[in-house]
Rosetta silent file (secondary structure, phi, psi, omega in degrees, C-alpha in Angstrom):
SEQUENCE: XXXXXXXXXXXXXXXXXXXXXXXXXXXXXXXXXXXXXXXXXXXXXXXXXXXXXXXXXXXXXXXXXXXXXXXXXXXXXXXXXXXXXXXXXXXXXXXXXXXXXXXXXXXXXXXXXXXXXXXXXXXXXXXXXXXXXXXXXXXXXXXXXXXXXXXXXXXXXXXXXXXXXXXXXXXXXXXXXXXXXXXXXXXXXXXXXXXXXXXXXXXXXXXXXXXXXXXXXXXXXXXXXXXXXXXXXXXXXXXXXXXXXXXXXXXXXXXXXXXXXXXXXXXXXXXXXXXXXXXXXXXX
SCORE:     score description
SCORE:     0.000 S_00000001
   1 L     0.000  132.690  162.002   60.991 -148.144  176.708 S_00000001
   2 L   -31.603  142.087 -168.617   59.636 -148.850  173.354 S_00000001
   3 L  -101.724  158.143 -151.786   60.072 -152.103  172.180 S_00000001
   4 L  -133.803   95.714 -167.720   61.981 -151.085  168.789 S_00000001
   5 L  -133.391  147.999 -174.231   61.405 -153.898  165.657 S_00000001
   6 L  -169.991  125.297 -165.022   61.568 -153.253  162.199 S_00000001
   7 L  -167.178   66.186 -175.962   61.862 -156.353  159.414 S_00000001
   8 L   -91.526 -174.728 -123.152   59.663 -155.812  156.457 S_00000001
   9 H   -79.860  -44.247 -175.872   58.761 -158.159  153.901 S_00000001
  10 H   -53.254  -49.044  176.730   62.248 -156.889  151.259 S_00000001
  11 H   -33.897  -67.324  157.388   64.456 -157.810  153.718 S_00000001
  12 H   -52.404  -34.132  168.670   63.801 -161.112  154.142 S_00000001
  13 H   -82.785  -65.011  179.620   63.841 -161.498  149.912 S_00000001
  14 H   -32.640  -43.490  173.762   67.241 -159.606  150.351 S_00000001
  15 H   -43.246  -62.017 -162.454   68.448 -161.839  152.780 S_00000001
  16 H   -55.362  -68.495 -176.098   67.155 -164.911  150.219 S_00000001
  17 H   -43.959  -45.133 -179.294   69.258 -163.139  147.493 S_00000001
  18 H   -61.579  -50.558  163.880   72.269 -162.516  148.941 S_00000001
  19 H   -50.805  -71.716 -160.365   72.764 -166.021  150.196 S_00000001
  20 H   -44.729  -85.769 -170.002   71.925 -167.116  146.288 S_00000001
  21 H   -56.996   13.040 -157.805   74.898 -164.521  144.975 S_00000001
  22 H   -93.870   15.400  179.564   77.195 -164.743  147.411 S_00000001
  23 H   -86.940  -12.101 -162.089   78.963 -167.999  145.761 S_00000001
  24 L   -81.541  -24.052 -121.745   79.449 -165.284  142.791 S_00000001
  25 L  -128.910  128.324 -170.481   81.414 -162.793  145.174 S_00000001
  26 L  -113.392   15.935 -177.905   85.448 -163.037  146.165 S_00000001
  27 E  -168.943  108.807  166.982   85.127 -160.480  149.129 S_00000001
  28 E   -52.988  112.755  160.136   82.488 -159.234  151.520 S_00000001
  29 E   -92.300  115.647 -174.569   82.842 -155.438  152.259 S_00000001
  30 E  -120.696  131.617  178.458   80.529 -154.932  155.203 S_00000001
  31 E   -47.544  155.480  109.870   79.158 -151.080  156.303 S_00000001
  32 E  -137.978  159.618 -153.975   78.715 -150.368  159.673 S_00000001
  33 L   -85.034  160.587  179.236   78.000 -146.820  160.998 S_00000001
  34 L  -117.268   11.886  145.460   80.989 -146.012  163.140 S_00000001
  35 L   -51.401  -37.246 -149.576   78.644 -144.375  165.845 S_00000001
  36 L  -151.178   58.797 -162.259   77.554 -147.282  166.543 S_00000001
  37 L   -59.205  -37.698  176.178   79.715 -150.222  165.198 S_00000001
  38 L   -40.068  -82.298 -172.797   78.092 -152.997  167.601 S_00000001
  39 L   -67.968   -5.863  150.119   74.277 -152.457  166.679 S_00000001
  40 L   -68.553    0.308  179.002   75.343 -151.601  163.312 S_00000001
  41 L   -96.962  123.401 -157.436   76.782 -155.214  162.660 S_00000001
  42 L   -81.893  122.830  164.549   74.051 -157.278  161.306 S_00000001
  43 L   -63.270  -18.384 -175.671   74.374 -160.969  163.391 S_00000001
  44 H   -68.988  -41.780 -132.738   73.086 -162.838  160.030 S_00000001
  45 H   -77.076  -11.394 -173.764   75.851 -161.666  157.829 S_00000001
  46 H   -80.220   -4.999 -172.951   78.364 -164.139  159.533 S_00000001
  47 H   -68.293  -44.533 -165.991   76.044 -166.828  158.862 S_00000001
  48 H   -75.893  -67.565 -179.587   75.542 -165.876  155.193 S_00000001
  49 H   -59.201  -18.953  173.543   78.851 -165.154  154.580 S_00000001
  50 L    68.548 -119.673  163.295   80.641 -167.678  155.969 S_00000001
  51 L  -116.387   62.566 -176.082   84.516 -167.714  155.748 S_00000001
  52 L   -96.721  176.269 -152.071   84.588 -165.877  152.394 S_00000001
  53 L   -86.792  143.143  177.301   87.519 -162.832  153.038 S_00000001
  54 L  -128.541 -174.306 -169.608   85.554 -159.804  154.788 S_00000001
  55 L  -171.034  117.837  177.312   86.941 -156.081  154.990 S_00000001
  56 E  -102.154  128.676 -179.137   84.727 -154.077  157.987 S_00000001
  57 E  -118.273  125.338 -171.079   84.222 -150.283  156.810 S_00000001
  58 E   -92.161   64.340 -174.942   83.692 -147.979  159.747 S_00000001
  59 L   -48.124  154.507  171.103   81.216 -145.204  157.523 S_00000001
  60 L    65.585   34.252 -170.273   80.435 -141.847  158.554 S_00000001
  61 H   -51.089  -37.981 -154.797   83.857 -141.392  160.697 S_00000001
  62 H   -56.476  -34.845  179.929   83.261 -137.714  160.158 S_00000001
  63 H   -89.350  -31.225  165.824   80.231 -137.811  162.506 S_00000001
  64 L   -78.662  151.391  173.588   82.024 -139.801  165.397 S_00000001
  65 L   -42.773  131.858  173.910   84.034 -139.340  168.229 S_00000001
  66 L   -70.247  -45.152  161.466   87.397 -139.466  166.591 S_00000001
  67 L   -46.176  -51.991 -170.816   88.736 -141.307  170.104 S_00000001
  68 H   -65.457  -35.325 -169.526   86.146 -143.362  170.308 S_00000001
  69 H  -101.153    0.392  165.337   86.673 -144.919  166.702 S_00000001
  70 H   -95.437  -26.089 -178.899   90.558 -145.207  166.607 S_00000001
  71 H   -62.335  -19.971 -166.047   89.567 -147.301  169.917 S_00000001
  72 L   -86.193  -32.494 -172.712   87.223 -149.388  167.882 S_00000001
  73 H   -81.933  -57.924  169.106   90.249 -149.648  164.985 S_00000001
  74 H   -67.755   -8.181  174.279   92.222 -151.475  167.730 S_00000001
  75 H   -61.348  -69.029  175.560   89.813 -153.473  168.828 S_00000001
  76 H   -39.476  -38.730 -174.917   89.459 -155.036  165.473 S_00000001
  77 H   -61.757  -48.254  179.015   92.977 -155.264  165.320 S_00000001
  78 H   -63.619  -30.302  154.104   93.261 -157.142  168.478 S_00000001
  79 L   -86.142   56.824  172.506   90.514 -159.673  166.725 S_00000001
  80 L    20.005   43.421  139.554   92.610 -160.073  163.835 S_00000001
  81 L  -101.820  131.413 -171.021   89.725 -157.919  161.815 S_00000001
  82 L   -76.337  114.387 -172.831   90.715 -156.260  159.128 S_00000001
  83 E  -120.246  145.903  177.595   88.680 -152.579  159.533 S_00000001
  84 E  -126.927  149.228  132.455   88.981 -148.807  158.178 S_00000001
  85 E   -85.019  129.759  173.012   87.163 -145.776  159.498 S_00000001
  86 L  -119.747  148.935  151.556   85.985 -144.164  156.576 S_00000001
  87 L  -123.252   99.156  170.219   83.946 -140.890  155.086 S_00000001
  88 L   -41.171  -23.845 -179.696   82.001 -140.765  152.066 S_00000001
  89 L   -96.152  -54.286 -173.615   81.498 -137.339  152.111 S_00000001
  90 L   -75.194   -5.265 -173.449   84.580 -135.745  153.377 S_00000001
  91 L    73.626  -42.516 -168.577   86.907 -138.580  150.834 S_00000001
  92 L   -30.060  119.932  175.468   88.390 -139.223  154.415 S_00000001
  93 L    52.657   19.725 -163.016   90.907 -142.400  154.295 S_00000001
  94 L   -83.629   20.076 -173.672   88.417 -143.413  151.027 S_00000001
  95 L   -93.759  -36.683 -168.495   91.807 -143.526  148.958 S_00000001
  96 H   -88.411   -2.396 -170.697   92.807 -146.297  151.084 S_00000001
  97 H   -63.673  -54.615  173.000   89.691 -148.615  150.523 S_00000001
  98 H   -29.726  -54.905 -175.493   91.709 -150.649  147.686 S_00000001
  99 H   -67.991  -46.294  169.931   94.388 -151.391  149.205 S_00000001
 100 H   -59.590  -57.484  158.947   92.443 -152.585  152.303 S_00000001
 101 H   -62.445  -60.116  165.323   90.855 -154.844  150.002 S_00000001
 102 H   -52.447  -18.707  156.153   93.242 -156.442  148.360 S_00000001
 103 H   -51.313  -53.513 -155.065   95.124 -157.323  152.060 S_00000001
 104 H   -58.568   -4.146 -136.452   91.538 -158.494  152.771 S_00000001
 105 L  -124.230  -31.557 -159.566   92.508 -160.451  149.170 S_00000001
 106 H   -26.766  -59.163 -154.750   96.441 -161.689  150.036 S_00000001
 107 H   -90.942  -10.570 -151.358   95.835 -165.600  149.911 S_00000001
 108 H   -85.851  -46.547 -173.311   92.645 -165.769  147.459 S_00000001
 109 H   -28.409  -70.569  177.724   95.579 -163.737  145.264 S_00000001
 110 H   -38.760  -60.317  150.875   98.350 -165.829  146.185 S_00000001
 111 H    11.093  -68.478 -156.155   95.729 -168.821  145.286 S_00000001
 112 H   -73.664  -45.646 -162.414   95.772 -167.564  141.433 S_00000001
 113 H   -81.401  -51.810 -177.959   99.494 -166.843  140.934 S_00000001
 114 L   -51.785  -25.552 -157.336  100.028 -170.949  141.977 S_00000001
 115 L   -89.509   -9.667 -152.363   97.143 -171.616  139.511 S_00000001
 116 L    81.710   19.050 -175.908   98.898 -169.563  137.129 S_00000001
 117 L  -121.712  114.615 -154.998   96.211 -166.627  136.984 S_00000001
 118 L  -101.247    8.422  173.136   97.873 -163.359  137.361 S_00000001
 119 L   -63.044  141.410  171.556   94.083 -161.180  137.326 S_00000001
 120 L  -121.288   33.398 -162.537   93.796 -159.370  140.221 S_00000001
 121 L   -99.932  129.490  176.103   89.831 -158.307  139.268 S_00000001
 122 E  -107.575  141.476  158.335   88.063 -158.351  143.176 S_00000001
 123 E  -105.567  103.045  174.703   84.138 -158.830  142.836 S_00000001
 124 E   -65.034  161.302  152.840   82.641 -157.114  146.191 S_00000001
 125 E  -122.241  147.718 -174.319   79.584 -157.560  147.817 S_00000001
 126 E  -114.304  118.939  179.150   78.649 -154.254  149.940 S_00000001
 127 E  -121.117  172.061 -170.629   76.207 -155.447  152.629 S_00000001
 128 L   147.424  165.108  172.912   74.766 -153.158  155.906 S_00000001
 129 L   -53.720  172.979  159.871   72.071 -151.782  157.545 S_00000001
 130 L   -54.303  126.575  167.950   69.635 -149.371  156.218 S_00000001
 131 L    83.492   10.962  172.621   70.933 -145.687  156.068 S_00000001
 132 L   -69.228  -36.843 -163.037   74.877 -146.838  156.798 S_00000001
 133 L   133.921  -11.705 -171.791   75.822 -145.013  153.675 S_00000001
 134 L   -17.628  -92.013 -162.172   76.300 -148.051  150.920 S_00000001
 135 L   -47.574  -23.387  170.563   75.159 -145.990  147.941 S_00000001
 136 H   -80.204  -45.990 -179.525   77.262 -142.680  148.980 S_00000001
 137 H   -46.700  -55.238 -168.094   80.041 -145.296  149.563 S_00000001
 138 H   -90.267  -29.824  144.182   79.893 -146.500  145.955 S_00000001
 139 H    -4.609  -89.287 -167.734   79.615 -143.204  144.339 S_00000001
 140 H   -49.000  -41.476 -172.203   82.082 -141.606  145.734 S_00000001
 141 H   -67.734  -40.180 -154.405   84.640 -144.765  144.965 S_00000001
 142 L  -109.180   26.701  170.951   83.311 -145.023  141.618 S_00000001
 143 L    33.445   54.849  154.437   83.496 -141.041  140.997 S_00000001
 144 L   177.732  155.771  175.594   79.557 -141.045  139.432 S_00000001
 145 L   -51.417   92.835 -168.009   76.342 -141.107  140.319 S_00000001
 146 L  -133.190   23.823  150.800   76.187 -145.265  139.852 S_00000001
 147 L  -140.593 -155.143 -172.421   73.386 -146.337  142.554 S_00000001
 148 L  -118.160  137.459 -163.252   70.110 -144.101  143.822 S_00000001
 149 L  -111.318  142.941  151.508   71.360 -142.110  146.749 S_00000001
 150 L  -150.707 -170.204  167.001   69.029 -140.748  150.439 S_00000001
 151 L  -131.943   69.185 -172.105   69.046 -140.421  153.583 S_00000001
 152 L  -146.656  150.417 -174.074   66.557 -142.406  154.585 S_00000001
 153 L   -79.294  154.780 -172.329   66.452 -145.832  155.328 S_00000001
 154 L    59.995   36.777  149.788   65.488 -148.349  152.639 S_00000001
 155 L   -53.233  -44.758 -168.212   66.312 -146.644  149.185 S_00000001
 156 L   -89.718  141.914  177.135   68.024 -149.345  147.747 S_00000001
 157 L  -104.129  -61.770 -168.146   65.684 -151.901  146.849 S_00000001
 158 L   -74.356  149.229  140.873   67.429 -154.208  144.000 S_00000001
 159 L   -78.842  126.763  164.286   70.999 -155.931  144.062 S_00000001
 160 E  -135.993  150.902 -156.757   72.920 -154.365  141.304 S_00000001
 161 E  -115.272  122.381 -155.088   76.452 -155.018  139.700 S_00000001
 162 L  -146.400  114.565 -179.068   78.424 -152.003  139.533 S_00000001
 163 L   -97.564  130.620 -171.153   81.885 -151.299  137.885 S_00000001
 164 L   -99.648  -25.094  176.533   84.286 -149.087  139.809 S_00000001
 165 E   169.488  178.757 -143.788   87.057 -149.658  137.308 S_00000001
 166 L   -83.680   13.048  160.867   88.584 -152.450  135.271 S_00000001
 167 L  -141.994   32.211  162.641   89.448 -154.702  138.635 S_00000001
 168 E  -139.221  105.541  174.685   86.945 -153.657  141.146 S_00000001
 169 E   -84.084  170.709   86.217   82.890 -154.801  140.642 S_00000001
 170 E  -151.958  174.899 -151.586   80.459 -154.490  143.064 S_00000001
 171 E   -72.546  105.163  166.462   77.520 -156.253  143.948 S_00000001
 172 E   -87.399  138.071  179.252   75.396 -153.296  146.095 S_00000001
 173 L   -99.554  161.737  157.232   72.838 -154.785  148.386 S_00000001
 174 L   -92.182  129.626  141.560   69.346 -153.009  150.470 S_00000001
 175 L   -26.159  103.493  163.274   69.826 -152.532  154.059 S_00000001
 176 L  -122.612  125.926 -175.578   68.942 -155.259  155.648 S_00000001
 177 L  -114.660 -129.764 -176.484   68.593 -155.840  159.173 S_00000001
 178 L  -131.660  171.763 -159.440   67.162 -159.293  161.307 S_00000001
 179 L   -61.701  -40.444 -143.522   63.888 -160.282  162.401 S_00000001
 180 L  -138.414  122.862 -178.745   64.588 -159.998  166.574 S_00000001
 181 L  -100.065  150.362 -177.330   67.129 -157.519  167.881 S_00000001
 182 L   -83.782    1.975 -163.377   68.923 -158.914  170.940 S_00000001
 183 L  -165.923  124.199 -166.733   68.506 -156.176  173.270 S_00000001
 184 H   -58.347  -44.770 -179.906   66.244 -152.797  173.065 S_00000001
 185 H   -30.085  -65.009 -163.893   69.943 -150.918  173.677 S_00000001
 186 H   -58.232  -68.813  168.040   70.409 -152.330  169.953 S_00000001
 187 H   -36.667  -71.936  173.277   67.011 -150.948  168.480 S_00000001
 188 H   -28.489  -82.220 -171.318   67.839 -147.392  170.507 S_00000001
 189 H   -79.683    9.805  146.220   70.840 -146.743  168.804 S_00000001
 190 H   -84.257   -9.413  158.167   69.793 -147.766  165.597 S_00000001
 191 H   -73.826  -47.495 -168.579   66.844 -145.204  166.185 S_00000001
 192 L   -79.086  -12.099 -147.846   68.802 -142.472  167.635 S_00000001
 193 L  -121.879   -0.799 -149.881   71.030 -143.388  164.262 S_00000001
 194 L     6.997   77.657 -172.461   68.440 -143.272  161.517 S_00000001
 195 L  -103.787   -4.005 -167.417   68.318 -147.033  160.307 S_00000001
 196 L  -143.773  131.473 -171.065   65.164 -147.518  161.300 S_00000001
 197 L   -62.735  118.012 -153.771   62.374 -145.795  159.790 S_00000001
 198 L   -59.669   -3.778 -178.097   60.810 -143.031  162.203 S_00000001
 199 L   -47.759  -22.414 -168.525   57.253 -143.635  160.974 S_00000001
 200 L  -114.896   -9.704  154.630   57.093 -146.695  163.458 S_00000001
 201 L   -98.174  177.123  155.930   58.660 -145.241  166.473 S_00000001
 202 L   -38.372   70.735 -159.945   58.415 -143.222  169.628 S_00000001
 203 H   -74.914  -22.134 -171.558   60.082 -139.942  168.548 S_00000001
 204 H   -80.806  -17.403 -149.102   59.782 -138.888  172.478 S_00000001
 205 H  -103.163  -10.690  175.070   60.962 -141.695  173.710 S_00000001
 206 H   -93.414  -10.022  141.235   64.125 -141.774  171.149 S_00000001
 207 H   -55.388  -36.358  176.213   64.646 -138.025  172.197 S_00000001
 208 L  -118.128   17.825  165.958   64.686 -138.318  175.696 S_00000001
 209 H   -97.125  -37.450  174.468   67.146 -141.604  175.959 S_00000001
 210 H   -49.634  -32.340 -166.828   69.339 -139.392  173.425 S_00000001
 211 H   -89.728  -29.235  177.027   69.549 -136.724  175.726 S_00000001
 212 H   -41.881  -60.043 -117.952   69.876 -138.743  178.822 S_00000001
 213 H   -97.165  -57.398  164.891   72.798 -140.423  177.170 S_00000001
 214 H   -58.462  -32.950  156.742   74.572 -137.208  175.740 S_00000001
 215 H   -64.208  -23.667 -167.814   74.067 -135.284  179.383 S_00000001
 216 H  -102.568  -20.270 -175.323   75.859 -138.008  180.737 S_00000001
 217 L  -112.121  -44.027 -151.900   79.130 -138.656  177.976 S_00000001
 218 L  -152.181   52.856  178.132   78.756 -135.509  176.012 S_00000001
 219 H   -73.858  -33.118  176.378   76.970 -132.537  177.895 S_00000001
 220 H   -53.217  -14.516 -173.374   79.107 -129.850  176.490 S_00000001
 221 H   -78.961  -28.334 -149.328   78.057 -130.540  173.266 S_00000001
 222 H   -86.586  -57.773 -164.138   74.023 -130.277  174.348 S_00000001
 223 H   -34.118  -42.386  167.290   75.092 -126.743  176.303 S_00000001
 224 H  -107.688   21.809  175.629   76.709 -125.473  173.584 S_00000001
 225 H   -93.898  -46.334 -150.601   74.458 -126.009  170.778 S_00000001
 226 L  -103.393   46.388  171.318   70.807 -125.587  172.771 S_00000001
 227 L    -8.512   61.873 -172.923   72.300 -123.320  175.867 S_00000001
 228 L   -95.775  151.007  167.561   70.534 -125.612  178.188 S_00000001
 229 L   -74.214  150.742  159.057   71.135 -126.326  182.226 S_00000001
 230 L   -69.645   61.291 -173.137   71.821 -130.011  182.773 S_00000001
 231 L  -106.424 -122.794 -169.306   68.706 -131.491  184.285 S_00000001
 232 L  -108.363  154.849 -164.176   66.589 -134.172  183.636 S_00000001
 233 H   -64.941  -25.614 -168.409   65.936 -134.915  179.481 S_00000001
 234 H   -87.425  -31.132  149.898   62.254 -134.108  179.659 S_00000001
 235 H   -28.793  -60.280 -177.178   63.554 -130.534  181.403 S_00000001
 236 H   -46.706  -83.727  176.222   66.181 -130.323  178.705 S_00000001
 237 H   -34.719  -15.709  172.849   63.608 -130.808  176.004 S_00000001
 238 H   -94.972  -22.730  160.394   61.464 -127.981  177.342 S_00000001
 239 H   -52.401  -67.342  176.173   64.387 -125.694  177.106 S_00000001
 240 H   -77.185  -21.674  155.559   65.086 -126.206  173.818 S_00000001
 241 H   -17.579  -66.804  178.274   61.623 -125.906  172.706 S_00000001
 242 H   -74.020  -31.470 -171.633   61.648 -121.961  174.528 S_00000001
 243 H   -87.235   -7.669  175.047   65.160 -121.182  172.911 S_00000001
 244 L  -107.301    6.934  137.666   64.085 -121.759  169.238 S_00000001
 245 L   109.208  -15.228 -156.248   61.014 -120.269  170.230 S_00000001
 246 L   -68.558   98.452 -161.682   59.169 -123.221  168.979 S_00000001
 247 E  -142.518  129.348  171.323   56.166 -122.589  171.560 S_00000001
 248 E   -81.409  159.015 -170.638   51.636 -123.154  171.089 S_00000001
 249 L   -55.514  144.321  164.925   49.344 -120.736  172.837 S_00000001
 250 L    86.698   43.426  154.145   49.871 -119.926  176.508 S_00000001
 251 L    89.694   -7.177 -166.619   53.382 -120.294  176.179 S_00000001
 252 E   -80.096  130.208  172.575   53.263 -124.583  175.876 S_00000001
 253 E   -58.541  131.912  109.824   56.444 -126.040  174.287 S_00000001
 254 L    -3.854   67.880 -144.916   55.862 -127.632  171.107 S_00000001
 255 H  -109.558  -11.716 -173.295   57.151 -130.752  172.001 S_00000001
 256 H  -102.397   10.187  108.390   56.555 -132.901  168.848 S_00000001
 257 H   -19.355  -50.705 -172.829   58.242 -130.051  166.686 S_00000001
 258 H   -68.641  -52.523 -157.922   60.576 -129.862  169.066 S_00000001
 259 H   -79.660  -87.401 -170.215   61.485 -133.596  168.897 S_00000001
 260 H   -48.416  -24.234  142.283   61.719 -133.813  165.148 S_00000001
 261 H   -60.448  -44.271  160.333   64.230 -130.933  165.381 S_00000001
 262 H   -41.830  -54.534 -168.015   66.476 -132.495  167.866 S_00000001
 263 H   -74.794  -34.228  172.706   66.626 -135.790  165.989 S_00000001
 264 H   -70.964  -27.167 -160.175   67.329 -133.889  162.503 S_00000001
 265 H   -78.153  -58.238  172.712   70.209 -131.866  164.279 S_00000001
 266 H    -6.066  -86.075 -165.720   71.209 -135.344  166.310 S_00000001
 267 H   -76.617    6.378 -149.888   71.794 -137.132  163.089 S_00000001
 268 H   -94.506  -35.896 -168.921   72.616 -134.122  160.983 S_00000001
 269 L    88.672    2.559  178.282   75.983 -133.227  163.222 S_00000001
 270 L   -81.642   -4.260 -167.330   74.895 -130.308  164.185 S_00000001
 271 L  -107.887  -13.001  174.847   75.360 -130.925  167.888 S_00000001
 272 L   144.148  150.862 -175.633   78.795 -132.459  167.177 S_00000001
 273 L   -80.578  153.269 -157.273   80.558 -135.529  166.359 S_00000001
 274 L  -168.526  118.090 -174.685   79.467 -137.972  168.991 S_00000001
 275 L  -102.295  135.063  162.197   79.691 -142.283  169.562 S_00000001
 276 L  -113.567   17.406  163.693   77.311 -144.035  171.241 S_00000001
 277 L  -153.515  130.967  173.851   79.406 -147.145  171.712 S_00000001
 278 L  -112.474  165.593 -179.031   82.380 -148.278  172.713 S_00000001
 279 L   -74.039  -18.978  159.707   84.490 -151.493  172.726 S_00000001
 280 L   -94.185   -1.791  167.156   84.292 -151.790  176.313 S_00000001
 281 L   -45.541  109.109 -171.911   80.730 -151.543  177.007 S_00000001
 282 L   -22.990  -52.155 -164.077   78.961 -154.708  178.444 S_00000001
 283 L   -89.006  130.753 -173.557   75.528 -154.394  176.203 S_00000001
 284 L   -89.300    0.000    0.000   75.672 -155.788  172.941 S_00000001
């Protein structure tokens, strides 16, 4: 298996930054992909943030097992973290993000009213990986175009201070993720996830642990998008290659064609909403 690393130089000055504003900041909102909440949780951020009030937003619900990610909503619960599944695209439960923040908010509140300060203005900071969704996230809440939106990892460059209305700022951060991932598992499904920019991997080798993984939790899904037999992923991958036709003289699948079509459909939804983690799985 590839070994799967990805830390460039911005990162590390994001990182720098973040620490420096985060005395400025009365709430952490932190991203994570809801495919893949584990390897989407950055290990630095508890470091940085420290015990300032956090609010975990479970992005892209829309794209996940729906099962899998109310299991993930009790989890948190059962660690006294406060978490939403959310969708940026679809509006899904994004009505409810306020409210979640100010719970995440109760005592700093409470705090104010003893001090005699009856504002209720929260300053956010929105931290996550690359390609969780930040910048769709703050759009959509702040009904206009008010960061630079892709779908690609590492778009946001800058920290910028962004008013959603006349008691909610926030601070939007770049994706950042940490020098050493603890396990290749973690790197996989942030590959299979597109957080980590495909220029530096293995497209075959993120293509044929996807399909392994999806034959084994979610073959109906590969059958009925790519009407494929259930064999072994480099079989599979030759399959779909001859049903879209994508094929080089004498008949030879296309296989790097092939690949980059699987992986746009993958992350795309076209094969289906689909989790690659759960709360009881061992690997971290």
């Amino acid at each position: 298996m590839q070994v799967i690393q990805w830390y460039p130089g911005h990162m590390a000055k994001a990182k720098r930054e973040i620490i420096e504003k985060i005395k400025q900041v009365d709430l952490v909102i932190e991203l994570r992909d809801a495919r893949i909440p584990r390897a989407s949780s950055n290990p630095m951020i508890k470091e940085i943030v420290g015990n300032k009030p956090r609010l975990i937003l479970l992005c892209k619900s829309s794209i996940a097992d729906p099962n899998v990610t109310a299991s993930w909503i009790t989890h948190f619960k059962k660690e006294n973290i406060l978490a939403l599944d959310i969708d940026s695209i679809t509006g899904y439960h994004m009505k409810n993000v306020s409210s979640y923040a100010n719970e995440a908010l109760k005592e700093v509140f409470e705090a104010r009213l003893k001090k005699g300060i009856k504002s209720k203005t929260i300053k956010a900071i929105i931290l996550g990986i690359p390609n969780v969704g930040k910048s769709t996230f703050i759009n959509t809440i702040a009904k206009r175009k008010a960061t630079i939106v892709g779908d690609r990892p590492g778009v946001t460059k800058n920290q910028t201070w962004i008013k959603v209305n006349e008691d909610l700022f926030f601070l939007d951060t770049p994706g950042i993720l940490w020098p050493k991932f603890e396990d290749q598992i973690t790197g996989l499904h942030l590959a299979m996830c597109g957080s980590i920019k495909d220029e530096i991997l293995d497209l075959e080798n993120i293509v044929l642990e996807s399909i392994r993984y999806l034959s084994n939790i979610y073959p109906e899904k590969l059958i009925s998008r790519y009407n494929v037999i259930i064999t072994t992923p480099e079989d599979i991958v030759n399959q779909i290659g001859k049903n879209r036709g994508f094929l080089l003289k004498g008949g030879v699948v296309d296989l790097e064609r092939t690949h980059r079509m699987f992986l746009n459909e993958l992350r795309g939804m076209k094969i289906g909403a689909v989790s690659y983690e759960r709360p009881e799985d061992e690997l971290i």
